[in-house]
Coordinates of N, CA and C in Angstrom, one line a residue:
M1 N 0.8 -1.2 0.0 CA 0.0 0.0 0.0 C 0.9 1.3 0.0
A2 N 0.5 2.2 -0.8 CA 1.3 3.5 -0.9 C 1.2 4.3 0.4
E3 N 2.2 5.0 0.7 CA 2.3 5.8 1.9 C 1.3 7.0 1.6
M4 N 0.3 7.2 2.5 CA -0.7 8.2 2.3 C -0.6 9.3 3.4
V5 N 0.2 9.1 4.4 CA 0.3 10.1 5.5 C 1.6 10.9 5.5
N6 N 2.7 10.2 5.7 CA 4.0 10.8 5.8 C 4.7 10.8 4.5
H7 N 4.8 12.0 3.9 CA 5.5 12.1 2.6 C 4.9 11.3 1.4
P8 N 3.6 11.4 1.1 CA 3.0 10.7 0.0 C 3.7 11.0 -1.3
Q9 N 3.7 10.1 -2.2 CA 4.4 10.3 -3.5 C 3.7 11.4 -4.3
H10 N 2.4 11.5 -4.2 CA 1.7 12.6 -5.0 C 2.0 14.0 -4.5
Y11 N 2.7 14.1 -3.4 CA 3.2 15.4 -3.0 C 4.7 15.5 -3.1
G12 N 5.3 14.6 -3.9 CA 6.7 14.7 -4.1 C 7.6 13.7 -3.3
G13 N 6.9 12.9 -2.4 CA 7.7 12.0 -1.6 C 8.6 12.7 -0.7
D14 N 9.5 12.0 -0.1 CA 10.5 12.6 0.9 C 11.7 13.1 0.1
T15 N 11.6 14.1 -0.6 CA 12.7 14.7 -1.4 C 12.7 16.2 -1.1
V16 N 13.7 16.9 -1.6 CA 13.8 18.4 -1.4 C 12.7 19.1 -2.1
Y17 N 12.0 18.4 -3.1 CA 10.9 19.0 -3.8 C 9.6 18.7 -3.3
E18 N 9.5 18.0 -2.2 CA 8.2 17.7 -1.6 C 7.5 19.0 -1.3
T19 N 6.2 19.1 -1.6 CA 5.4 20.3 -1.5 C 5.6 21.0 -0.1
I20 N 5.5 20.3 1.0 CA 5.6 20.9 2.3 C 7.0 21.6 2.5
K21 N 8.0 21.0 2.0 CA 9.4 21.5 2.1 C 9.5 22.8 1.2
V22 N 8.9 22.8 0.0 CA 9.0 23.9 -0.8 C 8.2 25.1 -0.2
L23 N 7.0 24.8 0.3 CA 6.3 25.9 1.0 C 7.0 26.4 2.2
E24 N 7.7 25.5 3.0 CA 8.4 26.0 4.1 C 9.5 27.0 3.7
A25 N 10.1 26.7 2.6 CA 11.2 27.6 2.0 C 10.6 28.9 1.5
W26 N 9.5 28.9 0.9 CA 8.9 30.0 0.2 C 8.1 31.0 1.2
L27 N 7.4 30.4 2.2 CA 6.5 31.2 3.0 C 7.3 31.8 4.2
S28 N 6.7 32.9 4.8 CA 7.2 33.4 6.0 C 6.9 32.4 7.1
P29 N 7.5 32.5 8.3 CA 7.1 31.7 9.4 C 5.7 31.8 9.8
E30 N 5.1 33.0 9.8 CA 3.7 33.1 10.1 C 2.8 32.4 9.1
Q31 N 3.1 32.6 7.8 CA 2.4 31.9 6.8 C 2.5 30.4 6.8
F32 N 3.7 29.9 7.1 CA 3.9 28.5 7.1 C 3.2 27.8 8.3
I33 N 3.2 28.5 9.5 CA 2.5 28.0 10.6 C 1.0 28.0 10.3
G34 N 0.5 29.0 9.7 CA -0.9 29.0 9.3 C -1.3 27.9 8.3
F35 N -0.3 27.6 7.4 CA -0.5 26.4 6.5 C -0.6 25.1 7.3
C36 N 0.3 24.9 8.2 CA 0.2 23.7 9.0 C -1.1 23.6 9.8
R37 N -1.4 24.7 10.5 CA -2.6 24.7 11.3 C -3.9 24.5 10.5
G38 N -3.9 25.1 9.3 CA -5.1 25.0 8.4 C -5.3 23.5 8.0
N39 N -4.2 22.9 7.6 CA -4.2 21.5 7.2 C -4.6 20.6 8.3
A40 N -4.1 20.8 9.5 CA -4.5 20.0 10.7 C -6.0 20.1 10.9
I41 N -6.5 21.4 10.9 CA -8.0 21.6 11.1 C -8.8 20.9 10.0
K42 N -8.3 21.1 8.8 CA -9.0 20.4 7.6 C -9.2 18.9 7.8
Y43 N -8.1 18.3 8.1 CA -8.1 16.8 8.3 C -8.9 16.4 9.5
Q44 N -8.9 17.2 10.6 CA -9.7 16.8 11.8 C -11.2 17.0 11.5
S45 N -11.5 18.1 10.8 CA -12.9 18.4 10.6 C -13.6 17.4 9.6
R46 N -12.8 16.9 8.6 CA -13.4 16.0 7.7 C -13.1 14.5 8.0
A47 N -12.5 14.2 9.1 CA -12.1 12.8 9.5 C -13.3 11.9 9.2
G48 N -13.0 10.9 8.4 CA -14.0 9.8 8.1 C -15.0 10.2 7.0
K49 N -15.0 11.4 6.5 CA -16.0 11.8 5.5 C -15.5 11.6 4.1
K50 N -14.2 11.6 3.9 CA -13.7 11.4 2.5 C -12.9 10.1 2.4
G51 N -12.2 9.8 3.5 CA -11.4 8.5 3.5 C -11.5 7.9 4.9
P52 N -10.6 6.9 5.2 CA -10.7 6.3 6.5 C -10.4 7.3 7.6
V53 N -11.2 7.3 8.7 CA -11.1 8.2 9.8 C -9.7 8.2 10.4
L54 N -9.1 7.1 10.6 CA -7.8 7.0 11.2 C -6.7 7.6 10.3
E55 N -6.9 7.5 9.0 CA -5.9 8.1 8.1 C -6.0 9.6 8.1
D56 N -7.2 10.1 8.2 CA -7.4 11.6 8.3 C -6.8 12.1 9.6
L57 N -7.1 11.4 10.7 CA -6.5 11.8 12.0 C -5.0 11.8 12.0
A58 N -4.4 10.8 11.3 CA -3.0 10.7 11.2 C -2.4 11.8 10.4
K59 N -3.1 12.2 9.3 CA -2.7 13.4 8.5 C -2.7 14.6 9.4
A60 N -3.8 14.8 10.2 CA -3.9 16.0 11.0 C -2.7 16.0 12.0
Q61 N -2.4 14.8 12.6 CA -1.3 14.8 13.5 C 0.0 15.0 12.9
F62 N 0.2 14.6 11.6 CA 1.4 14.9 10.8 C 1.7 16.4 10.8
Y63 N 0.6 17.2 10.5 CA 0.8 18.7 10.4 C 1.0 19.3 11.8
V64 N 0.4 18.8 12.9 CA 0.6 19.3 14.2 C 2.1 19.0 14.6
D65 N 2.6 17.8 14.3 CA 3.9 17.4 14.6 C 4.9 18.3 13.8
Y66 N 4.6 18.5 12.5 CA 5.5 19.2 11.6 C 5.6 20.7 12.1
E67 N 4.5 21.3 12.5 CA 4.6 22.6 13.1 C 5.4 22.7 14.3
A68 N 5.2 21.7 15.2 CA 6.0 21.7 16.5 C 7.5 21.6 16.2
D69 N 7.9 20.7 15.3 CA 9.3 20.5 14.9 C 9.8 21.8 14.2
Y70 N 9.0 22.4 13.4 CA 9.4 23.7 12.7 C 9.6 24.8 13.7
R71 N 8.7 24.9 14.7 CA 8.9 25.9 15.8 C 10.2 25.6 16.6
R72 N 10.5 24.4 16.9 CA 11.7 24.0 17.6 C 12.9 24.4 16.8
R73 N 12.9 24.1 15.5 CA 14.1 24.4 14.6 C 14.3 25.9 14.5
L74 N 13.3 26.7 14.5 CA 13.4 28.1 14.4 C 13.4 28.8 15.8
G75 N 13.3 28.1 16.8 CA 13.3 28.7 18.2 C 12.0 29.6 18.4
L76 N 10.9 29.2 17.8 CA 9.7 29.9 18.0 C 8.7 29.2 18.9
G77 N 8.8 29.6 20.2 CA 7.9 29.0 21.2 C 6.7 29.8 21.6
R78 N 6.8 31.1 21.2 CA 5.7 32.0 21.7 C 4.6 32.1 20.7
V79 N 3.4 32.2 21.3 CA 2.2 32.6 20.5 C 1.5 33.7 21.3
G80 N 1.2 34.8 20.7 CA 0.6 35.9 21.4 C -0.8 36.2 20.9
E81 N -1.8 36.2 21.7 CA -3.1 36.6 21.4 C -3.6 35.9 20.1
G82 N -3.3 34.6 20.0 CA -3.8 33.9 18.9 C -3.1 34.1 17.6
R83 N -2.1 34.9 17.6 CA -1.3 35.3 16.4 C 0.1 35.0 16.7
F84 N 0.9 34.8 15.6 CA 2.3 34.6 15.7 C 3.0 35.8 16.3
D85 N 3.8 35.6 17.3 CA 4.5 36.7 18.0 C 5.9 36.9 17.4
V86 N 6.0 37.9 16.6 CA 7.3 38.2 16.0 C 8.4 38.7 16.9
T87 N 8.0 39.0 18.2 CA 9.1 39.4 19.1 C 10.0 38.2 19.5
A88 N 9.5 37.0 19.3 CA 10.3 35.8 19.5 C 11.5 35.8 18.5
L89 N 11.2 36.3 17.3 CA 12.2 36.3 16.3 C 13.2 37.5 16.6
E90 N 12.7 38.6 17.0 CA 13.5 39.7 17.3 C 14.4 39.6 18.5
T91 N 13.9 38.9 19.5 CA 14.7 38.8 20.8 C 15.4 37.5 20.9
G92 N 15.0 36.5 20.1 CA 15.5 35.2 20.2 C 15.0 34.4 21.3
S93 N 14.0 34.9 22.1 CA 13.5 34.2 23.2 C 12.4 33.3 22.8
N94 N 12.2 32.3 23.6 CA 11.1 31.3 23.4 C 10.6 30.7 24.7
D95 N 9.5 30.1 24.6 CA 8.9 29.5 25.9 C 9.4 28.1 26.0

């Protein structure tokens, strides 16, 4: 069975040209975090309506985990008032 959650082939597989990696390079941190959050919400809200429920929940978890890893790599631990807190970038501080 083809990998449908982590690095599916139809999104470029696990290569430098995988869609999520290209978007990470092209988007600002705020935009990329929004992309991850939006996809997590999308897969949670439609779980079981389009494909297997556990597959959709695994996809949602993939985006949650990817955002958490992205934040760790960039040292972005702060979220202020529901929006990305750019002061974490300016000061280098994080939670």
